[in-house]
Coordinates of C-alpha atoms in Angstrom, one line a residue:
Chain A
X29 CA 19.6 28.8 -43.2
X30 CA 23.2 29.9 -44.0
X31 CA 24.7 26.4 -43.4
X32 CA 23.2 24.8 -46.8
X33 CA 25.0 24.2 -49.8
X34 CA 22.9 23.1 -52.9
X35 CA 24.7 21.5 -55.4
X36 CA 23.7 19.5 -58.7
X37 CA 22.8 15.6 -58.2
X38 CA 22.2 13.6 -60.7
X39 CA 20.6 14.1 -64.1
X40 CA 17.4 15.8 -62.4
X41 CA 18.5 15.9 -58.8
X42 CA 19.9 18.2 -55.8
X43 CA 21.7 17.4 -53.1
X44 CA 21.0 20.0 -50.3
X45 CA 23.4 19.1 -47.6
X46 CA 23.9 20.3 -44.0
X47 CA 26.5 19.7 -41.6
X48 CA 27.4 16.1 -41.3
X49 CA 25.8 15.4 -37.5
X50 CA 22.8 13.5 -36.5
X51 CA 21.4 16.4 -34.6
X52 CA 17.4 17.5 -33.9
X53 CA 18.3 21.2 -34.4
X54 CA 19.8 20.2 -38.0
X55 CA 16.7 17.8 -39.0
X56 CA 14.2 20.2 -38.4
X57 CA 15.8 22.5 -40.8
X58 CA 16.1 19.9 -43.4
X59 CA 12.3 19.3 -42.9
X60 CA 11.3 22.7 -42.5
X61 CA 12.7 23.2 -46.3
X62 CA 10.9 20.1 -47.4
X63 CA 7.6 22.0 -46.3
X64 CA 9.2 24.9 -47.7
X65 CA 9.9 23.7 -51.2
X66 CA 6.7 21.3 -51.4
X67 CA 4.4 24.7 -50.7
X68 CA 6.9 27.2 -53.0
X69 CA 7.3 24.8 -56.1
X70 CA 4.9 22.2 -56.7
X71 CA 5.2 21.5 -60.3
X72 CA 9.4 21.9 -60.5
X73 CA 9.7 18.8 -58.0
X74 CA 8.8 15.4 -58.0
X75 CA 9.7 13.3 -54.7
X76 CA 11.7 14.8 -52.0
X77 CA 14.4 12.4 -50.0
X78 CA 14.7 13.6 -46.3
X79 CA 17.7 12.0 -44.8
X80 CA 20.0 13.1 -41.2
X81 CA 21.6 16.3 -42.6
X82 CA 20.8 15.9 -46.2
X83 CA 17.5 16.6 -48.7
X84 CA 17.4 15.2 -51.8
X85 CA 15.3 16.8 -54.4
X86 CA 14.2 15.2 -57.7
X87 CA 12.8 17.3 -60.2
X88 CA 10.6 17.5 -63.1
X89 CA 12.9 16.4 -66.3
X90 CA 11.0 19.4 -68.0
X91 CA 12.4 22.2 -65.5
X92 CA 16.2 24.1 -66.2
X93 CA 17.8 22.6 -63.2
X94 CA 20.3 25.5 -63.2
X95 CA 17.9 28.6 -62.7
X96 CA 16.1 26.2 -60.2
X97 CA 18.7 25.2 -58.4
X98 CA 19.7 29.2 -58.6
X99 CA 16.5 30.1 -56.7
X100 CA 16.6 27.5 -54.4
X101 CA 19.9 28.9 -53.4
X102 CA 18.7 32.6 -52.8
X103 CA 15.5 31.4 -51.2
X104 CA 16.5 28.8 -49.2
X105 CA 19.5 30.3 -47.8
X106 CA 17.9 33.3 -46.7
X107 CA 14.6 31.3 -45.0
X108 CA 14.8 32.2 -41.3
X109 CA 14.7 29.3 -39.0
X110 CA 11.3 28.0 -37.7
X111 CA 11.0 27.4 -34.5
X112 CA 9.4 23.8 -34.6
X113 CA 8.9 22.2 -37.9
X114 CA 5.7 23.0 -39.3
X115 CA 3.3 20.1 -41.1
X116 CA 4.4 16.9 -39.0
X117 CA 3.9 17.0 -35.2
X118 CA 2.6 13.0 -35.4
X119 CA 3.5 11.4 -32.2
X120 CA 2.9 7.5 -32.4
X121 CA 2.3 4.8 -29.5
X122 CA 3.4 1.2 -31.1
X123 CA 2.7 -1.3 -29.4
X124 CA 5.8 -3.9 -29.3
X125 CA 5.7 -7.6 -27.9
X126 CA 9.6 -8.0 -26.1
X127 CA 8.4 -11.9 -25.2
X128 CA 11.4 -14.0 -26.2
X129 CA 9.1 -15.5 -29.0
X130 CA 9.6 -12.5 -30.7
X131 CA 12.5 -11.0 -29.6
X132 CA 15.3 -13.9 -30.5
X133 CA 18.2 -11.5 -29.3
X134 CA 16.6 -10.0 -26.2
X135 CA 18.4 -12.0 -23.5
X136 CA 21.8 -12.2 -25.4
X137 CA 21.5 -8.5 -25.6
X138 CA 20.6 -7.6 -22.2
X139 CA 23.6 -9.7 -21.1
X140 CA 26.1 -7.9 -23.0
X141 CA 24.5 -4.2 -22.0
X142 CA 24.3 -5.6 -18.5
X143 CA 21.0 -4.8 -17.1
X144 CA 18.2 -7.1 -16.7
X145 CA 15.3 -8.0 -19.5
X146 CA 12.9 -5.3 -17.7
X147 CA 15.6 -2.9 -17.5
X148 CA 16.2 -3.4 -21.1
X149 CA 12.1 -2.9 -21.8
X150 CA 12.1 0.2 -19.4
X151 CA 15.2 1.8 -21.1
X152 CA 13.2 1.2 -24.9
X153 CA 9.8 2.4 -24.1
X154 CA 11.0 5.8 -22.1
X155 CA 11.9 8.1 -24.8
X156 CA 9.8 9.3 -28.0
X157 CA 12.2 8.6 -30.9
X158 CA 12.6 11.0 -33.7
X159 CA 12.4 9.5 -37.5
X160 CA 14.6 11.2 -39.5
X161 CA 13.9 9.5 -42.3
X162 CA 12.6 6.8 -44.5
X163 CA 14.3 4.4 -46.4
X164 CA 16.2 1.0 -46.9
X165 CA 13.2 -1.2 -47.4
X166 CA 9.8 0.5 -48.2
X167 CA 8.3 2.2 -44.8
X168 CA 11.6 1.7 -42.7
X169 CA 11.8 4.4 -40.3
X170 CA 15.5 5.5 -39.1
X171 CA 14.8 6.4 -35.4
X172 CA 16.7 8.6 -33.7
X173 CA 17.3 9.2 -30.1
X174 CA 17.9 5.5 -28.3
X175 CA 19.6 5.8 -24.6
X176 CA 23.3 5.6 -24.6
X177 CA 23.2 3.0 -22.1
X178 CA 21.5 0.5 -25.3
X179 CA 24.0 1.3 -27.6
X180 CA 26.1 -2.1 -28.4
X181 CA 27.4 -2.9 -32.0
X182 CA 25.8 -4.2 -34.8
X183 CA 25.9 -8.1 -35.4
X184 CA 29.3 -8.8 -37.0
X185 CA 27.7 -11.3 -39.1
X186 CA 23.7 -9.7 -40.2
X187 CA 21.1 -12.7 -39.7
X188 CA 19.9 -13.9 -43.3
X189 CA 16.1 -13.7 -42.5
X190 CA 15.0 -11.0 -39.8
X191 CA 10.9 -11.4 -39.2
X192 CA 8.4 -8.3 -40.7
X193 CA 7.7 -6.5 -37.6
X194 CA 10.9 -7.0 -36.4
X195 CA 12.2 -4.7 -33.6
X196 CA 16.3 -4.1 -33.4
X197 CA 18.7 -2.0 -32.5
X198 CA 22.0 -1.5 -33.2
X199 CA 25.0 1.5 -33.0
X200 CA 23.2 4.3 -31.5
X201 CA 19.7 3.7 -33.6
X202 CA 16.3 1.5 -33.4
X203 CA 13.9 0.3 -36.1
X204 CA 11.4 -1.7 -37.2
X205 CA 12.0 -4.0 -40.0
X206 CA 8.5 -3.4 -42.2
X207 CA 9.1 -6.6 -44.4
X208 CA 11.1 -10.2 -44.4
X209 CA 14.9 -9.0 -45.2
X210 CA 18.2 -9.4 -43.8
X211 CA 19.3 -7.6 -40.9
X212 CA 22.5 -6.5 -39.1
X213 CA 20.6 -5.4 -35.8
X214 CA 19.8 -7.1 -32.7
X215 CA 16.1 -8.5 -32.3
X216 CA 14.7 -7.2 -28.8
X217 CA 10.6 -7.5 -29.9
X218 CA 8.2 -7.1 -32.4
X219 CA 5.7 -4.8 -33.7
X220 CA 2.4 -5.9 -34.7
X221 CA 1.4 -3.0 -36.8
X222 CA 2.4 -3.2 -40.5
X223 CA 4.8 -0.3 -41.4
X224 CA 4.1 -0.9 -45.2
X225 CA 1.4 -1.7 -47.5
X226 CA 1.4 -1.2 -51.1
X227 CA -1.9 -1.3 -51.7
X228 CA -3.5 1.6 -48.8
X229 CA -3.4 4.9 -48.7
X230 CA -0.9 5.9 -47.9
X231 CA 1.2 3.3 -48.3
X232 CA 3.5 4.1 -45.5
X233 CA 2.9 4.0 -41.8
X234 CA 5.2 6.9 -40.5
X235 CA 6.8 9.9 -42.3
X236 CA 10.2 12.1 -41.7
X237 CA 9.3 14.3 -38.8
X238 CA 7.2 12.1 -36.6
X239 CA 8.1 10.5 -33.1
X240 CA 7.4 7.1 -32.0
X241 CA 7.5 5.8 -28.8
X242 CA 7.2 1.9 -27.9
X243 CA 4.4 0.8 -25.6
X244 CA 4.9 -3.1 -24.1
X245 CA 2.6 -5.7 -25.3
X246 CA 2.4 -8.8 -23.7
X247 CA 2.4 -11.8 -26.3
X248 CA -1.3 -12.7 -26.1
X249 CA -1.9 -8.1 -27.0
X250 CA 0.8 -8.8 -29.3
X251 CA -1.9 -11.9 -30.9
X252 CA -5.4 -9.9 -30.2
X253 CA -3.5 -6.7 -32.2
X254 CA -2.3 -9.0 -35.5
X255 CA -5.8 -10.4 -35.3
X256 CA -7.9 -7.2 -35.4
X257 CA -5.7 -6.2 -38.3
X258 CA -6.5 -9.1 -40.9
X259 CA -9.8 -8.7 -40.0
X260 CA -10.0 -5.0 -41.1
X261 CA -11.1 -4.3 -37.4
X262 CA -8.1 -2.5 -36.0
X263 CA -8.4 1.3 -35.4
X264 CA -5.3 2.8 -36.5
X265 CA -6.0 6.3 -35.6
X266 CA -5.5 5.7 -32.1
X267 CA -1.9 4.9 -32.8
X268 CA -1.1 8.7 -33.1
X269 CA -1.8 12.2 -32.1
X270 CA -1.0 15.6 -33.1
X271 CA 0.8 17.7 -31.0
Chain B
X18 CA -3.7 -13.6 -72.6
X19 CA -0.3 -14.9 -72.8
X20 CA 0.4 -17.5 -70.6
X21 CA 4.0 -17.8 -69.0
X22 CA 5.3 -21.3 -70.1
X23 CA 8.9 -21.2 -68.9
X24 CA 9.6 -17.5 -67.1
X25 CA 13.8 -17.6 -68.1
X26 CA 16.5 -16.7 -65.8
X27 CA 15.2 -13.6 -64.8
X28 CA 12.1 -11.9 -66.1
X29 CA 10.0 -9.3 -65.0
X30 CA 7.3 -6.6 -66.2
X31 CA 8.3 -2.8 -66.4
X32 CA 7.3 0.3 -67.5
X33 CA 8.7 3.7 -66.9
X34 CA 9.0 3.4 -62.8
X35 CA 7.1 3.9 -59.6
X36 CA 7.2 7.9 -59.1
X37 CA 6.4 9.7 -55.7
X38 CA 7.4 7.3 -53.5
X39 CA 11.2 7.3 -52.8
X40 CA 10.4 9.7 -49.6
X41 CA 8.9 6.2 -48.2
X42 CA 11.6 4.3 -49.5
X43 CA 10.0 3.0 -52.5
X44 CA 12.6 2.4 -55.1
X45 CA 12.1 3.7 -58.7
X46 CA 12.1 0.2 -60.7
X47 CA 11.5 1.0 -64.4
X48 CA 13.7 -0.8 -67.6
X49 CA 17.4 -1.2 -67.1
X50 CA 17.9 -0.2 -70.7
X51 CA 15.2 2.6 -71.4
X52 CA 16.1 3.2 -75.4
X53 CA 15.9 -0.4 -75.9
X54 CA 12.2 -0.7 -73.8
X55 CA 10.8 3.0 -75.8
X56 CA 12.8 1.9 -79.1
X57 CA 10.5 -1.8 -78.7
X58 CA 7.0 0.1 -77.7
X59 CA 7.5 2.3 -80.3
X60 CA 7.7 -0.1 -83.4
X61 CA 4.4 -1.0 -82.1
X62 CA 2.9 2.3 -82.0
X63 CA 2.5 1.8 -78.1
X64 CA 3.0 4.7 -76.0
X65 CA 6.2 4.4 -74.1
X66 CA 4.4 4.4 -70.6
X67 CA 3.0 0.8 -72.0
X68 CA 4.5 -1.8 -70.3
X69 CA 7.0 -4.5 -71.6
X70 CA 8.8 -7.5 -70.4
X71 CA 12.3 -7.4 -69.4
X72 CA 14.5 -10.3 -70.0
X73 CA 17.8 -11.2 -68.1
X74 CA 19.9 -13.2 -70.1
X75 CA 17.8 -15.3 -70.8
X76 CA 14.6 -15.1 -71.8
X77 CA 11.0 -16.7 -71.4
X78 CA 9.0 -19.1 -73.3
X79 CA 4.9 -17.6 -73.8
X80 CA 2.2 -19.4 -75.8
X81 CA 0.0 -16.8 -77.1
X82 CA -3.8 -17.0 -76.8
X83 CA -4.8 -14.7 -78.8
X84 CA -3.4 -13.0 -82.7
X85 CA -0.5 -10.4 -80.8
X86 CA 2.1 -8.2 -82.8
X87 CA 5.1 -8.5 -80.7
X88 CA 8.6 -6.3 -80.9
X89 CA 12.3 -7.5 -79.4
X90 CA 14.7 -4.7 -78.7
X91 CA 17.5 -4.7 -76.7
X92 CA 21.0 -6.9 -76.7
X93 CA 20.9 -9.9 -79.5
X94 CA 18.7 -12.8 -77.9
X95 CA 17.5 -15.3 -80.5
X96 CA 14.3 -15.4 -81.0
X97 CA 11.7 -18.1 -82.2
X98 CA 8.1 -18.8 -82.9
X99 CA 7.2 -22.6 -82.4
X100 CA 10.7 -23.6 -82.1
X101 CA 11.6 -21.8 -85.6
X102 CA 14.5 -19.0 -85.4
X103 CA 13.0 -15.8 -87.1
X104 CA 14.7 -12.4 -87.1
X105 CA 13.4 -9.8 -84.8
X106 CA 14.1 -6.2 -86.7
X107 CA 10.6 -6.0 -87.4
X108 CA 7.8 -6.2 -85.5
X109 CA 6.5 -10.1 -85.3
X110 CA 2.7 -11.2 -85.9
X111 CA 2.1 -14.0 -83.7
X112 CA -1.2 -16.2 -84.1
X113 CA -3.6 -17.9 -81.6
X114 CA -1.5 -21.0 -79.7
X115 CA 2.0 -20.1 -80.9
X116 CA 5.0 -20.3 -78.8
X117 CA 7.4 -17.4 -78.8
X118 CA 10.4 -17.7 -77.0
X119 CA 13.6 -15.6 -76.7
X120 CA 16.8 -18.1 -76.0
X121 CA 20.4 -17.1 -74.5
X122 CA 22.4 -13.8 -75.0
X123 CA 25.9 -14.1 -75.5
X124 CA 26.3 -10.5 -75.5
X125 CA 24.9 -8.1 -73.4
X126 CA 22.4 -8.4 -70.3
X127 CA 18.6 -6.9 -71.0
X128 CA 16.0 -7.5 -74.3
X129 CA 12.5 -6.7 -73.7
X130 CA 9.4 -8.0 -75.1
X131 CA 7.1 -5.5 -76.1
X132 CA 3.1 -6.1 -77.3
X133 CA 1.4 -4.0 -79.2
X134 CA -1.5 -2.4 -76.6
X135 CA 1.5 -3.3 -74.0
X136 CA 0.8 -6.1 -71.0
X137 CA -2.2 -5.2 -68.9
X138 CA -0.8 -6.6 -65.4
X139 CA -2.0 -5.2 -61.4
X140 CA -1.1 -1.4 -61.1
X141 CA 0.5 -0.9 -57.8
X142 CA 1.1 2.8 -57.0
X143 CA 0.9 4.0 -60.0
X144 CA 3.2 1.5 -61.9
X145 CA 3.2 -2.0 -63.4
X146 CA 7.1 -2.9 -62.4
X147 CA 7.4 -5.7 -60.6
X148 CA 9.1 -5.4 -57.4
X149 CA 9.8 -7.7 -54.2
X150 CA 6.8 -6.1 -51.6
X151 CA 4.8 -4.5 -53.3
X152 CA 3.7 -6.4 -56.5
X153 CA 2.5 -9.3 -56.2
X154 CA 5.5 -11.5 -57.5
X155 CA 9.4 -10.1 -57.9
X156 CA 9.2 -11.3 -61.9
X157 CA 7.7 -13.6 -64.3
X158 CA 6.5 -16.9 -62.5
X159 CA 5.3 -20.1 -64.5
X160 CA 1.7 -20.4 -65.1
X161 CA 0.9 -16.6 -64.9
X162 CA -1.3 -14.8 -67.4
X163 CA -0.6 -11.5 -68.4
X164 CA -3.5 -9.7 -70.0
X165 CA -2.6 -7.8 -73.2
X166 CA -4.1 -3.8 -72.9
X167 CA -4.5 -0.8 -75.1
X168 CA -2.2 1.7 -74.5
X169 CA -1.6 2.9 -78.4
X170 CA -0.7 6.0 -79.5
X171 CA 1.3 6.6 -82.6
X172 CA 4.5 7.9 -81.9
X173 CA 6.6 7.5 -84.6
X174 CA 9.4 5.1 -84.3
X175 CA 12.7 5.5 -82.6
X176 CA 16.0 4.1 -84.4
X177 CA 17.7 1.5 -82.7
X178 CA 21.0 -0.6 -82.7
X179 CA 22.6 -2.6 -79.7
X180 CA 26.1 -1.3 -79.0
X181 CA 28.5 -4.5 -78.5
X182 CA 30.7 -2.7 -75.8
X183 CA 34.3 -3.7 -75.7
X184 CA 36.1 -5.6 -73.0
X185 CA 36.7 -2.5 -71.1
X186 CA 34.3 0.4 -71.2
X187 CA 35.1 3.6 -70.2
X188 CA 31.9 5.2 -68.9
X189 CA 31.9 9.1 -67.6
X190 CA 31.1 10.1 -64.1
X191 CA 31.0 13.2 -62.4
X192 CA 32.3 13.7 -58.7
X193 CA 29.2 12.3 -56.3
X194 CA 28.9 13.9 -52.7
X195 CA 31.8 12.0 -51.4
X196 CA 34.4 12.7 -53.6
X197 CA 36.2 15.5 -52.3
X198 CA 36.7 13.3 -49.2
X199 CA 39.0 10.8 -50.9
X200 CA 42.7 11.6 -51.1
X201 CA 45.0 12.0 -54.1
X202 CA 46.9 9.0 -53.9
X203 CA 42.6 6.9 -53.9
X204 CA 41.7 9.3 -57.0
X205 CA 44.7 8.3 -58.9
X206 CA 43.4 4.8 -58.0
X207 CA 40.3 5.0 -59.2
X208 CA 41.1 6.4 -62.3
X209 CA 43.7 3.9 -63.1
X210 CA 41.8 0.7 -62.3
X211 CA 39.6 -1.3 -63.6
X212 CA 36.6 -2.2 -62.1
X213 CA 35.1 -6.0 -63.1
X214 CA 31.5 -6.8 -63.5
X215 CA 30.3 -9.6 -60.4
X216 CA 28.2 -11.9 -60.8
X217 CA 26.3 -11.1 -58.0
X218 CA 24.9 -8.2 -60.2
X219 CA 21.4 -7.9 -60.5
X220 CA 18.5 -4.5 -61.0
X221 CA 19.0 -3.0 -57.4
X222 CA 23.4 -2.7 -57.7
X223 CA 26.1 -4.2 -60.1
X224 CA 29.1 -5.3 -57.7
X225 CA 32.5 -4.0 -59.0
X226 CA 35.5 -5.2 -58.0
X227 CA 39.3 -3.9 -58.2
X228 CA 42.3 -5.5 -58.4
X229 CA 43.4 -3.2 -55.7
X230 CA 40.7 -2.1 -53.8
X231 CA 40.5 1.6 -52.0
X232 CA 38.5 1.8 -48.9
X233 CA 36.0 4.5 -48.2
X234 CA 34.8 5.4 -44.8
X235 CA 30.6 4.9 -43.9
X236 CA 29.0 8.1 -43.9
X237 CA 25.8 9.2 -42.0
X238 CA 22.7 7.8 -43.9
X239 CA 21.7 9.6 -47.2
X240 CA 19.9 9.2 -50.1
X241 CA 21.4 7.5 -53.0
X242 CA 20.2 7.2 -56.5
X243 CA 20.3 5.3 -59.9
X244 CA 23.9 5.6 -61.1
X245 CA 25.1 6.6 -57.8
X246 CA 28.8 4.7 -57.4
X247 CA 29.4 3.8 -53.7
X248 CA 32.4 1.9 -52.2
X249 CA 32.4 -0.5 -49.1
X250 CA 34.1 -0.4 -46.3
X251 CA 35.8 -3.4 -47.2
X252 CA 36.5 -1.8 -51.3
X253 CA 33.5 -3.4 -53.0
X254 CA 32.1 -0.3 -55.3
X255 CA 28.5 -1.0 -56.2
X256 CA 26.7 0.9 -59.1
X257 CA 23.1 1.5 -58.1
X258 CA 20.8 0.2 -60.4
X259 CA 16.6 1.1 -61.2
X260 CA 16.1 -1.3 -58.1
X261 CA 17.9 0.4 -55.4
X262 CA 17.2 1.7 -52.2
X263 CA 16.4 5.0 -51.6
X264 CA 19.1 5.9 -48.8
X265 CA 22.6 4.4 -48.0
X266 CA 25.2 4.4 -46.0
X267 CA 28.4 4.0 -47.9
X268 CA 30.5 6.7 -49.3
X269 CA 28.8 8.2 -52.7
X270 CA 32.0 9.1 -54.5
X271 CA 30.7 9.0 -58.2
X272 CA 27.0 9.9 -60.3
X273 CA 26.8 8.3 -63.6
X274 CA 25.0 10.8 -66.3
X275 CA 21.8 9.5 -67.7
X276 CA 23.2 7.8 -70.9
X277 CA 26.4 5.8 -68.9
X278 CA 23.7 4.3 -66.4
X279 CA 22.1 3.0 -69.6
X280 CA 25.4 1.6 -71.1
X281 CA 26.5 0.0 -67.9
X282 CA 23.2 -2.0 -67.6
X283 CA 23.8 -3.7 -70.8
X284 CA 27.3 -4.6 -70.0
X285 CA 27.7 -8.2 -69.0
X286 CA 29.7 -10.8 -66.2
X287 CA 33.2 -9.8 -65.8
X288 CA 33.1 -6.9 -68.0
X289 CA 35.7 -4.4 -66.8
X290 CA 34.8 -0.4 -66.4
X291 CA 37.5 2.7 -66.7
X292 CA 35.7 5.7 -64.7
X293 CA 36.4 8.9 -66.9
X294 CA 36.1 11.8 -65.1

């Protein structure tokens, strides 16, 4: 991986940083070094931060962060390039209600992009998105990979309260909003199956590395699905498979 | 149990942080002023892992229902037991059914509240910090009963002494990733001006604003940290905070060293800020 640069970050951090792009080719490298460093030096990190093109790595306050960051530099530059990342092949079929009830912007949306409400639906569900990462609330997946022809701006003014569950997009990306917050995207559905949840194991849904695609619900699914899960009765392992 | 009589402006239980989860997004929490939270466990004998309550400004009112030794560290809140002003350099003995109560700060943001065996409250992955989502409340509500626990260990104590900052702080930064992106004329900027405290300014980001403003460019998602310095868009520089997210999208152009992130919290409304590079 010659196109790395490590630098210090931080009073315990690195920044590992790749070229500025949103591209698959460049993600895979940054995950293939999270698998790299997790398996290499166990006790020398703490919590690794997989972004687009960058890794962060916090570190044990007890390590020299020089010599570390001196290893990293020879080892990771000179790790050849997997072919396909290694520990996460997860692909994930969520189920996602686009009923006006729960997607607010969906007709607003499909009138500025043009194409009709199916269209819109049949344009969402078709590819398997790539998350490249996790972060601004707890469990929010940044999805990569939504078709051109959905891309519209963000709200110019964010909505105060978007709904937990909430499915948007906006720019060239999709997400689901795990918990009540403000939001800049466009509503188009929403996602029965809780991203987030302090209190399992673990407490996240979906990692960096996996792929989600979006399966239509109608609203009464959407009900039967929500219900199932407060009663403890919903089987969440057939929401993915490996390969 | 201690029993929350009036929760103050803004109060909340910490300990050192929630560690392991910012790869899920899970923000670090912990106290804003860490050598005023260890330097207040310690006079007790706690272990600094115990956890403490922080107050904002101003602080909460408790009735004690049990015999507690209590400690105050942090900026110079009054303090009283049953209405009574008593000074707080020492660790306090407080009996059955008295009121303690830490007033209004003139100076400074955070004091904590430390107990001795340190405030038993739900555990949620693998810390007590209270946090929007994942405990149970954001901070302190009124009516809630914190258990008192037994995390002791003698560990000596740690001097203390608030610093009363003056009206403009210089604090030291070192270049963050974006820095090399901004030209010389924005550089000169930002060492020249000075950056006020906002009200808006709370654990996740204290909101800085310039007299003249420089504008940095979004950048493509990355991670951001405690003491990370990002500007807006629109030239609003925020100073991430214990409470931040774990990714962002606004230009990183400065990293506060451990120490400055600890002098900044503690700096109140409308303070202004010189970065030194």
């Amino acid at each position: 991986m010659k196109r790395v640069e490590i630098k210090k970050w931080g009073a315990h951090g690195l920044l590992l940083q790749w070229p500025a792009k949103i591209s698959l080719g460049i993600h895979r490298e940054v995950m293939q070094t999270v698998d790299f460093v997790n398996s290499q030096f166990p006790e020398a990190v703490r919590e690794l931060v997989p972004t687009y093109h960058e890794l962060a790595i916090y570190c044990n306050p007890e390590i020299n962060l020089d010599s570390f960051r001196k290893k990293l530099v020879e080892e990771v530059m000179t790790l050849p390039k997997a072919e396909k990342s290694g520990s996460s092949l997860r692909l994930f079929t969520l189920p996602v209600c686009y009923a006006e009830t729960h997607g607010p912007d969906m007709k607003g949306v499909a009138a500025a992009l043009n194409i009709s409400v199916s269209q819109l639906i049949a344009h969402h569900t078709a590819p398997s998105y790539w998350v490249y990462g996790l972060g601004f609330l707890p469990g929010f997946p940044y999805l990569g990979g939504l078709p051109d022809v959905l891309s519209l701006p963000r709200k110019e003014t964010p909505s105060a309260i978007v709904a937990p569950g909430s499915v948007g997009i906006g720019g060239q990306q999709t997400g689901i909003y795990p918990s009540e917050s403000p939001g800049g995207w466009h509503i188009i559905g929403n996602c029965p199956i809780p991203l987030f949840n302090a209190v399992s194991t673990p407490p996240a849904l979906l990692q960096a590395g996996d792929r989600v695609r979006f399966n239509a619900v109608s609203s009464e699914e959407w009900q039967e699905i929500t219900t199932a899960i407060e009663e403890n009765t919903f089987h969440f392992e057939t929401l993915f498979h490996h390969g | 149990m201690v029993e929350v009589l009036h929760p103050g402006l803004w109060s909340s239980i910490q300990d050192q942080g929630r560690i392991g989860f910012r790869n899920i997004g899970v923000p670090l929490s912990g106290t804003m002023d860490r050598e005023a939270s260890t330097a207040a466990n310690r006079l007790l004998g706690n272990k600094d892992t115990a956890a403490i309550i922080e107050c904002t400004f101003m602080g909460p009112t408790l009735r004690f229902q049990k015999d507690a030794w209590v400690a105050v560290k942090g900026a110079p809140f009054p303090v009283y037991r049953n209405q009574q002003e008593i000074p707080d350099s020492r660790p306090i003995e407080l009996r059955k059914g008295d009121t303690f109560r830490l007033g209004t700060t003139a100076v400074g943001r955070y004091a904590y509240i430390a107990v001795q065996g340190g405030f038993d409250t739900e555990r949620v992955m693998g810390s007590r910090s209270q946090h929007a989502g994942i405990t149970q409340h954001s901070h302190l509500q009124k009516g809630t009963l914190l258990a008192i626990g037994s995390d002791y260990r003698s560990s000596g104590t740690t001097p203390y002494t608030f610093q009363k900052s003056s009206n403009v702080v210089s604090l030291p930064v070192k270049k963050g990733p974006e820095y090399d992106q901004l030209s010389t004329n924005q550089r000169q900027q930002l060492e020249r001006e000075r950056f006020i405290i906002q009200p808006q300014s709370n654990r996740m980001a204290f909101v800085l604003e310039a007299e003249k403003p420089i504008s940095v460019p979004e950048i493509i998602t990355g991670p951001v940290q405690p003491g990370t310095v990002q500007i807006t868009p629109s030239g609003r520089c925020m100073l991430l905070m214990r409470d931040c997210q774990t990714t962002g999208g606004y230009g990183r152009i400065f990293q506060l060293p451990k120490k400055a992130i600890i002098t900044a919290a503690q700096l109140s409304v409308h303070s202004q800020i010189k970065w030194e590079l």
